[in-house]
Amino acid sequence: MAEKAQKLESFIWEGKDRKGNKSKGELTGQSLALVKAQLRKQGIIPDKVKKKPKPLLGGSKKITPFDIAMLTRQLATMMKAGVPLVQSFDIVADGLENKGLQELVMTIRNEISSGTSFAGALKKHPRYFDDLYCNLVDSGEKAGALEQMLDRIATYLEKTEILKKKVKKAMTYPIAVIVVAIIVTAILLVKVVPQFESLFQGFGAELPVFTQFVVNLSEWLQKWWFAVLLGIVGSLFLFKEANRRSKKFSDLMDKYVLKLPIMGEILDKSAVAKFGRVLSTTFASGVPLVDALDSVAGATGNAVYRDAIMNIKNDVSSGTQLQASMKEQDLFPVMAVQLTAIGEESGNLDEMLAKVAEHYESVVDDMVDNLTALMEPMIMGVLGVLVGGLIIAMYLPIFQMGQVVG
């Protein structure tokens, strides 16, 4: 019952103010009666108050992390220009094309205008604003420096999303090579090889081993293609579910993915960049180092680094220097440890950690560009080997027959 009482809903209202001027708007409340009472406190005599209808399925676009980063940047810019927070929400909402995001913005705006703190309003939407975001906003509100904090959060989100996009791009290319290779090979085996097979039956001679292997593979795939397709889809689904439901399996995958050639190094440097970026943002915002490490552990995106950072947290809690604990983990690059040491000795730890993030973000960027340049000829090479191999297998009996005739 307590949970039901705390549930907030959006209401659309129309009424008149103290001067008799008509006005309308939206307000969030627990019930119709409480919303009417709240309007009267604001000096508005309500004529019509009703629940806001829910949008139809598909009526709004999905809200992405990049949308949240853009929203944070816009709010930071508005507040730096001296625009009050509630008015900033109104201005931002007017310029949004994504109806789902617009509705989220107006809901938060109404909650703030009804007396809820900014951080408190954000905590009601954990799907879009995580604990790190809410805690930083709360720190900014309490310190009276919300605009600077929003600017810092926006920078952190923008850098993080750019890094995620680069890593995703790096992972897309190897998958694209595999998918294209499988599709091309399957088409050739199902559609092209059978045409040659009917030709070979008229030879009356034994086929070369390589050709016979390809013909047998073609016959098997024509017969069992549905089972193969179902097996691939099923395996991908089971892998995804195991990764989502089993922490042990997910942690094991995180461990082995770092050992992959090229891709593993990109993910490794990406985790170091996230470590520097999140720790720099939280520490510069006045969050104690031990508490900041809690936020960092979950933000690196890899279980190996998560466990290492939790070990660092325990070491720092007992008085060990950050750089000494990082070195002891035998996981962080030498440059990251050295820059952290300089930051601790000079008292500019947040600046040095930001430099760590910038350096390894640049490293990831270069590695992704190199991988992209390498993958283009690799795709052509793989397809060339597959297509060329099948062509040789199909024409080998014809070549041999020509030699016999000659």
Coordinates of C-alpha atoms in Angstrom, one line a residue:
M1 CA 0.0 0.0 0.0
A2 CA 2.9 2.3 0.8
E3 CA 4.3 1.8 -2.7
K4 CA 1.0 2.6 -4.3
A5 CA 0.6 5.8 -2.2
Q6 CA 4.0 7.1 -3.4
K7 CA 3.3 6.6 -7.1
L8 CA 3.2 9.9 -9.0
E9 CA 1.1 10.5 -12.0
S10 CA 0.9 13.4 -14.5
F11 CA -2.3 15.6 -14.6
I12 CA -3.4 18.2 -17.2
W13 CA -5.1 21.2 -15.7
E14 CA -7.0 24.3 -16.8
G15 CA -7.9 27.2 -14.5
K16 CA -7.7 30.9 -13.5
D17 CA -5.1 32.8 -11.5
R18 CA -5.8 35.4 -8.9
K19 CA -6.2 38.1 -11.6
G20 CA -8.8 36.0 -13.4
N21 CA -6.4 35.2 -16.3
K22 CA -6.9 31.7 -17.9
S23 CA -3.9 29.4 -17.7
K24 CA -3.2 25.7 -18.2
G25 CA -0.3 23.3 -17.7
E26 CA 0.8 19.9 -16.3
L27 CA 1.4 18.9 -12.7
T28 CA 2.6 15.7 -11.1
G29 CA 0.9 14.4 -8.0
Q30 CA -0.3 11.3 -6.1
S31 CA -4.0 11.9 -6.7
L32 CA -6.5 14.2 -8.3
A33 CA -7.5 15.8 -5.0
L34 CA -3.8 16.5 -4.0
V35 CA -3.1 18.1 -7.4
K36 CA -6.2 20.4 -7.0
A37 CA -5.0 21.4 -3.5
Q38 CA -1.5 22.1 -4.8
L39 CA -2.9 24.3 -7.5
R40 CA -5.0 26.3 -4.9
K41 CA -1.8 26.8 -2.9
Q42 CA -0.2 28.3 -6.0
G43 CA -3.2 30.7 -6.3
I44 CA -4.9 28.9 -9.2
I45 CA -8.6 28.1 -9.2
P46 CA -8.8 24.8 -11.2
D47 CA -11.6 24.3 -13.6
K48 CA -10.5 21.1 -15.2
V49 CA -8.0 18.6 -13.9
K50 CA -7.6 15.2 -15.5
K51 CA -5.0 12.5 -15.9
K52 CA -2.6 12.9 -18.8
P53 CA -3.3 10.2 -21.4
K54 CA -0.5 7.7 -21.9
P55 CA 1.2 7.9 -25.4
L56 CA 0.3 5.2 -27.9
L57 CA 2.7 2.3 -28.5
G58 CA 5.5 3.6 -30.8
G59 CA 4.4 7.2 -30.3
S60 CA 7.8 8.2 -29.0
K61 CA 11.4 7.3 -29.8
K62 CA 13.6 5.5 -27.4
I63 CA 15.6 7.7 -25.0
T64 CA 19.3 6.9 -25.5
P65 CA 22.3 7.8 -23.2
F66 CA 23.4 10.3 -25.8
D67 CA 20.0 12.0 -25.4
I68 CA 20.7 12.3 -21.7
A69 CA 24.1 13.7 -22.4
M70 CA 22.6 16.3 -24.8
L71 CA 20.0 17.2 -22.2
T72 CA 22.6 17.7 -19.5
R73 CA 24.7 19.9 -21.8
Q74 CA 21.7 22.1 -22.7
L75 CA 20.7 22.5 -19.0
A76 CA 24.3 23.4 -18.1
T77 CA 24.4 26.0 -20.9
M78 CA 21.1 27.5 -19.8
M79 CA 22.1 27.8 -16.1
K80 CA 25.5 29.3 -17.0
A81 CA 23.6 32.0 -18.9
G82 CA 21.6 32.7 -15.7
V83 CA 18.3 31.0 -16.7
P84 CA 16.5 29.5 -13.6
L85 CA 16.4 25.7 -13.5
V86 CA 12.6 25.3 -14.0
Q87 CA 12.6 27.8 -16.9
S88 CA 15.6 26.0 -18.4
F89 CA 13.5 22.8 -18.5
D90 CA 10.7 24.7 -20.3
I91 CA 13.1 26.0 -23.0
V92 CA 14.8 22.7 -23.5
A93 CA 11.5 20.8 -23.8
D94 CA 10.2 23.2 -26.4
G95 CA 13.1 22.3 -28.7
L96 CA 12.9 18.5 -28.4
E97 CA 11.6 16.4 -31.2
N98 CA 11.7 13.1 -29.3
K99 CA 8.3 13.0 -27.5
G100 CA 9.4 10.5 -25.0
L101 CA 12.3 12.7 -23.9
Q102 CA 10.1 15.7 -23.9
E103 CA 7.7 14.0 -21.6
L104 CA 10.5 12.9 -19.3
V105 CA 11.8 16.5 -19.2
M106 CA 8.4 17.9 -18.4
T107 CA 7.8 15.3 -15.7
I108 CA 11.1 16.3 -13.9
R109 CA 10.3 20.0 -14.4
N110 CA 6.9 19.5 -12.7
E111 CA 8.3 17.6 -9.8
I112 CA 10.9 20.3 -9.2
S113 CA 8.3 23.1 -9.4
S114 CA 6.2 21.2 -6.9
G115 CA 9.1 21.4 -4.3
T116 CA 11.2 18.3 -5.0
S117 CA 14.9 18.7 -5.3
F118 CA 16.6 18.3 -8.7
A119 CA 18.5 15.1 -7.5
G120 CA 15.3 13.8 -5.8
A121 CA 13.3 14.2 -9.1
L122 CA 16.1 12.4 -11.1
K123 CA 16.1 9.5 -8.6
K124 CA 12.5 8.7 -9.6
H125 CA 13.8 7.8 -13.1
P126 CA 16.7 5.3 -12.5
R127 CA 16.3 4.0 -16.0
Y128 CA 17.8 7.1 -17.4
F129 CA 19.7 8.6 -14.5
D130 CA 22.1 6.3 -12.6
D131 CA 23.3 6.6 -9.0
L132 CA 26.5 8.4 -10.1
Y133 CA 24.5 11.1 -12.0
C134 CA 22.1 11.6 -9.1
N135 CA 24.8 11.8 -6.5
L136 CA 26.8 14.3 -8.5
V137 CA 23.7 16.5 -9.0
D138 CA 23.0 16.2 -5.3
S139 CA 26.5 17.4 -4.5
G140 CA 26.2 20.3 -6.9
E141 CA 22.9 21.4 -5.3
K142 CA 24.2 21.3 -1.8
A143 CA 27.4 23.2 -2.8
G144 CA 25.4 25.8 -4.7
A145 CA 27.4 25.1 -7.8
L146 CA 24.8 23.2 -9.9
E147 CA 25.7 24.8 -13.2
Q148 CA 29.4 23.8 -12.9
M149 CA 28.4 20.3 -11.8
L150 CA 26.0 19.9 -14.8
D151 CA 28.8 21.1 -17.1
R152 CA 31.2 18.5 -15.6
I153 CA 28.6 15.7 -15.8
A154 CA 27.8 16.7 -19.5
T155 CA 31.5 16.5 -20.4
Y156 CA 31.8 13.1 -18.7
L157 CA 28.7 11.7 -20.5
E158 CA 29.8 13.0 -23.9
K159 CA 33.3 11.6 -23.5
T160 CA 31.9 8.2 -22.3
E161 CA 29.4 7.9 -25.1
I162 CA 32.0 8.8 -27.7
L163 CA 34.3 6.1 -26.3
K164 CA 31.4 3.6 -26.3
K165 CA 30.7 4.4 -29.9
K166 CA 34.3 3.8 -30.9
V167 CA 34.5 0.5 -29.1
K168 CA 31.2 -0.6 -30.7
K169 CA 32.6 0.4 -34.1
A170 CA 35.7 -1.7 -33.5
M171 CA 33.5 -4.7 -32.5
T172 CA 31.2 -4.3 -35.5
Y173 CA 33.9 -4.9 -38.2
P174 CA 35.0 -8.4 -37.1
I175 CA 31.3 -9.4 -36.7
A176 CA 30.6 -7.9 -40.2
V177 CA 33.4 -10.0 -41.7
I178 CA 32.1 -13.2 -40.2
V179 CA 28.5 -12.6 -41.1
V180 CA 29.3 -11.6 -44.7
A181 CA 31.5 -14.6 -45.1
I182 CA 28.8 -17.0 -43.8
I183 CA 26.1 -15.5 -46.0
V184 CA 28.2 -15.6 -49.2
T185 CA 29.4 -19.1 -48.5
A186 CA 25.9 -20.3 -47.8
I187 CA 24.5 -18.8 -51.0
L188 CA 27.2 -20.4 -53.1
L189 CA 26.8 -23.8 -51.5
V190 CA 22.9 -23.8 -51.7
K191 CA 22.5 -22.1 -55.1
V192 CA 25.7 -22.4 -57.2
V193 CA 27.3 -25.7 -56.3
P194 CA 24.1 -27.8 -57.1
Q195 CA 24.3 -26.5 -60.7
F196 CA 27.8 -27.9 -61.1
E197 CA 26.8 -31.1 -59.3
S198 CA 24.3 -32.0 -62.0
L199 CA 27.1 -31.4 -64.6
F200 CA 29.5 -33.6 -62.7
Q201 CA 27.0 -36.5 -62.7
G202 CA 27.4 -36.8 -66.5
F203 CA 31.2 -37.2 -66.3
G204 CA 31.0 -40.8 -65.0
A205 CA 34.4 -40.4 -63.3
E206 CA 35.5 -40.1 -59.7
L207 CA 35.6 -36.4 -58.5
P208 CA 38.7 -34.9 -56.8
V209 CA 38.7 -35.1 -53.0
F210 CA 38.3 -31.3 -52.6
T211 CA 35.4 -31.1 -55.1
Q212 CA 33.7 -34.1 -53.5
F213 CA 34.0 -32.5 -50.0
V214 CA 32.3 -29.3 -51.3
V215 CA 29.5 -31.3 -53.0
N216 CA 28.8 -33.3 -49.9
L217 CA 28.8 -30.1 -47.8
S218 CA 26.4 -28.5 -50.3
E219 CA 24.0 -31.5 -50.1
W220 CA 24.2 -31.5 -46.3
L221 CA 23.5 -27.8 -46.1
Q222 CA 20.5 -28.0 -48.6
K223 CA 19.0 -30.7 -46.4
W224 CA 19.7 -29.2 -42.9
W225 CA 19.9 -25.4 -43.6
F226 CA 16.9 -24.8 -41.3
A227 CA 18.5 -26.7 -38.4
V228 CA 21.8 -24.8 -39.0
L229 CA 20.0 -21.4 -39.0
L230 CA 18.0 -22.4 -35.9
G231 CA 21.2 -23.6 -34.2
I232 CA 23.0 -20.3 -34.9
V233 CA 20.1 -18.2 -33.6
G234 CA 19.6 -20.5 -30.6
S235 CA 23.3 -20.3 -29.7
L236 CA 23.3 -16.5 -29.9
F237 CA 20.2 -16.3 -27.7
L238 CA 21.5 -18.7 -25.1
F239 CA 24.9 -16.8 -25.0
K240 CA 23.0 -13.5 -24.5
E241 CA 20.8 -14.9 -21.8
A242 CA 23.7 -16.6 -20.0
N243 CA 25.7 -13.4 -20.1
R244 CA 22.7 -11.5 -18.7
R245 CA 21.6 -13.9 -16.0
S246 CA 24.8 -15.6 -14.9
K247 CA 27.3 -13.3 -13.1
K248 CA 29.9 -16.1 -13.1
F249 CA 29.6 -16.6 -16.9
S250 CA 29.6 -12.8 -17.6
D251 CA 32.7 -12.4 -15.4
L252 CA 34.5 -15.3 -17.2
M253 CA 33.7 -13.7 -20.6
D254 CA 35.0 -10.3 -19.5
K255 CA 38.2 -12.1 -18.5
Y256 CA 38.8 -13.9 -21.8
V257 CA 37.6 -11.0 -24.0
L258 CA 40.7 -9.0 -22.8
K259 CA 42.9 -11.7 -24.2
L260 CA 41.6 -11.4 -27.7
P261 CA 44.0 -10.1 -30.3
I262 CA 43.6 -6.4 -31.2
M263 CA 40.0 -6.4 -29.8
G264 CA 41.1 -7.3 -26.3
E265 CA 43.7 -4.4 -26.3
I266 CA 41.0 -1.9 -27.4
L267 CA 38.7 -3.0 -24.6
D268 CA 41.6 -2.9 -22.1
K269 CA 42.6 0.6 -23.0
S270 CA 38.9 1.6 -23.0
A271 CA 38.5 0.4 -19.4
V272 CA 41.5 2.4 -18.3
A273 CA 40.1 5.5 -20.1
K274 CA 36.7 5.1 -18.3
F275 CA 38.6 4.6 -15.0
G276 CA 40.4 7.9 -15.4
R277 CA 37.3 9.8 -16.7
V278 CA 34.9 8.7 -14.0
L279 CA 37.3 9.0 -11.1
S280 CA 38.4 12.4 -12.3
T281 CA 34.8 13.6 -12.5
T282 CA 33.7 12.3 -9.1
F283 CA 36.9 13.4 -7.3
A284 CA 36.8 16.9 -8.8
S285 CA 33.2 17.1 -7.7
G286 CA 34.2 16.8 -4.0
V287 CA 33.3 13.1 -3.6
P288 CA 35.7 11.4 -1.2
L289 CA 38.2 9.1 -3.0
V290 CA 36.9 5.9 -1.4
D291 CA 33.3 6.7 -2.3
A292 CA 34.4 7.7 -5.8
L293 CA 36.0 4.3 -6.4
D294 CA 32.6 2.6 -5.7
S295 CA 31.2 4.5 -8.7
V296 CA 34.3 3.8 -10.9
A297 CA 34.1 0.1 -10.3
G298 CA 30.7 -0.3 -11.9
A299 CA 31.5 2.2 -14.8
T300 CA 34.5 0.5 -16.4
G301 CA 32.3 -2.1 -18.0
N302 CA 34.6 -5.1 -17.3
A303 CA 34.6 -7.5 -14.4
V304 CA 38.4 -7.8 -14.2
Y305 CA 38.7 -4.0 -13.7
R306 CA 35.7 -3.9 -11.4
D307 CA 37.4 -6.5 -9.1
A308 CA 40.7 -4.7 -9.3
I309 CA 39.2 -1.3 -8.4
M310 CA 37.3 -2.9 -5.4
N311 CA 40.7 -4.1 -4.2
I312 CA 42.1 -0.6 -4.7
K313 CA 39.2 0.8 -2.7
N314 CA 40.1 -1.6 0.2
D315 CA 43.7 -0.6 0.0
V316 CA 43.0 3.1 0.0
S317 CA 40.6 2.7 2.9
S318 CA 43.5 1.2 4.9
G319 CA 45.8 4.1 4.1
T320 CA 47.6 2.9 0.9
Q321 CA 48.3 5.5 -1.8
L322 CA 46.1 5.2 -4.9
Q323 CA 49.1 4.8 -7.3
A324 CA 50.7 2.1 -5.1
S325 CA 47.6 0.0 -5.1
M326 CA 47.1 0.5 -8.8
K327 CA 50.7 -0.8 -9.4
E328 CA 50.1 -3.7 -7.1
Q329 CA 47.1 -4.9 -9.2
D330 CA 49.5 -5.5 -12.2
L331 CA 46.6 -4.5 -14.5
F332 CA 47.0 -0.7 -15.2
P333 CA 49.5 0.6 -17.8
V334 CA 52.7 2.2 -16.5
M335 CA 51.7 5.6 -17.8
A336 CA 48.4 5.6 -16.0
V337 CA 50.2 4.7 -12.7
Q338 CA 52.9 7.3 -13.2
L339 CA 50.4 10.1 -14.0
T340 CA 48.3 9.1 -10.9
A341 CA 51.5 9.3 -8.8
I342 CA 52.3 12.8 -10.1
G343 CA 48.7 13.8 -9.3
E344 CA 48.9 12.5 -5.7
E345 CA 52.2 14.2 -5.1
S346 CA 51.2 17.6 -6.6
G347 CA 47.7 17.6 -5.2
N348 CA 46.2 17.7 -8.7
L349 CA 44.8 14.2 -8.8
D350 CA 41.7 15.1 -10.7
E351 CA 43.7 16.9 -13.4
M352 CA 46.1 14.0 -13.8
L353 CA 43.3 11.4 -14.0
A354 CA 41.7 13.6 -16.7
K355 CA 44.9 13.4 -18.6
V356 CA 44.9 9.6 -18.2
A357 CA 41.4 9.5 -19.6
E358 CA 42.3 11.8 -22.6
H359 CA 45.5 9.8 -23.4
Y360 CA 43.8 6.4 -23.5
E361 CA 40.7 7.8 -25.3
S362 CA 43.1 9.0 -28.0
V363 CA 44.8 5.5 -28.0
V364 CA 41.5 3.8 -28.4
D365 CA 40.6 6.2 -31.2
D366 CA 43.8 5.4 -33.1
M367 CA 43.4 1.7 -32.6
V368 CA 39.9 1.7 -33.9
D369 CA 41.0 3.7 -37.0
N370 CA 43.8 1.3 -37.6
L371 CA 41.4 -1.7 -37.2
T372 CA 39.0 -0.1 -39.6
A373 CA 41.7 0.4 -42.2
L374 CA 42.9 -3.2 -41.6
M375 CA 39.5 -4.8 -41.9
E376 CA 38.6 -3.4 -45.3
P377 CA 41.3 -5.5 -47.1
M378 CA 40.7 -8.3 -44.7
I379 CA 37.1 -8.6 -45.7
M380 CA 38.1 -8.7 -49.4
G381 CA 40.8 -11.3 -48.6
V382 CA 38.4 -13.6 -46.6
L383 CA 35.7 -13.4 -49.3
G384 CA 38.3 -13.9 -52.0
V385 CA 39.6 -17.1 -50.3
L386 CA 36.0 -18.5 -49.8
V387 CA 34.8 -17.6 -53.3
G388 CA 38.0 -18.6 -55.0
G389 CA 38.2 -21.9 -53.1
L390 CA 34.7 -22.8 -54.1
I391 CA 35.3 -21.8 -57.8
I392 CA 38.5 -24.0 -57.8
A393 CA 36.6 -26.9 -56.3
M394 CA 33.9 -26.6 -59.0
Y395 CA 36.3 -26.2 -62.0
L396 CA 38.9 -28.8 -60.8
P397 CA 37.1 -31.8 -62.4
I398 CA 36.8 -29.8 -65.7
F399 CA 40.5 -29.0 -65.7
Q400 CA 41.4 -32.6 -65.0
M401 CA 39.1 -33.8 -67.8
G402 CA 40.7 -31.3 -70.2
Q403 CA 44.2 -32.7 -69.3
V404 CA 43.0 -36.2 -70.0
V405 CA 41.4 -35.2 -73.4
G406 CA 44.6 -33.3 -74.3

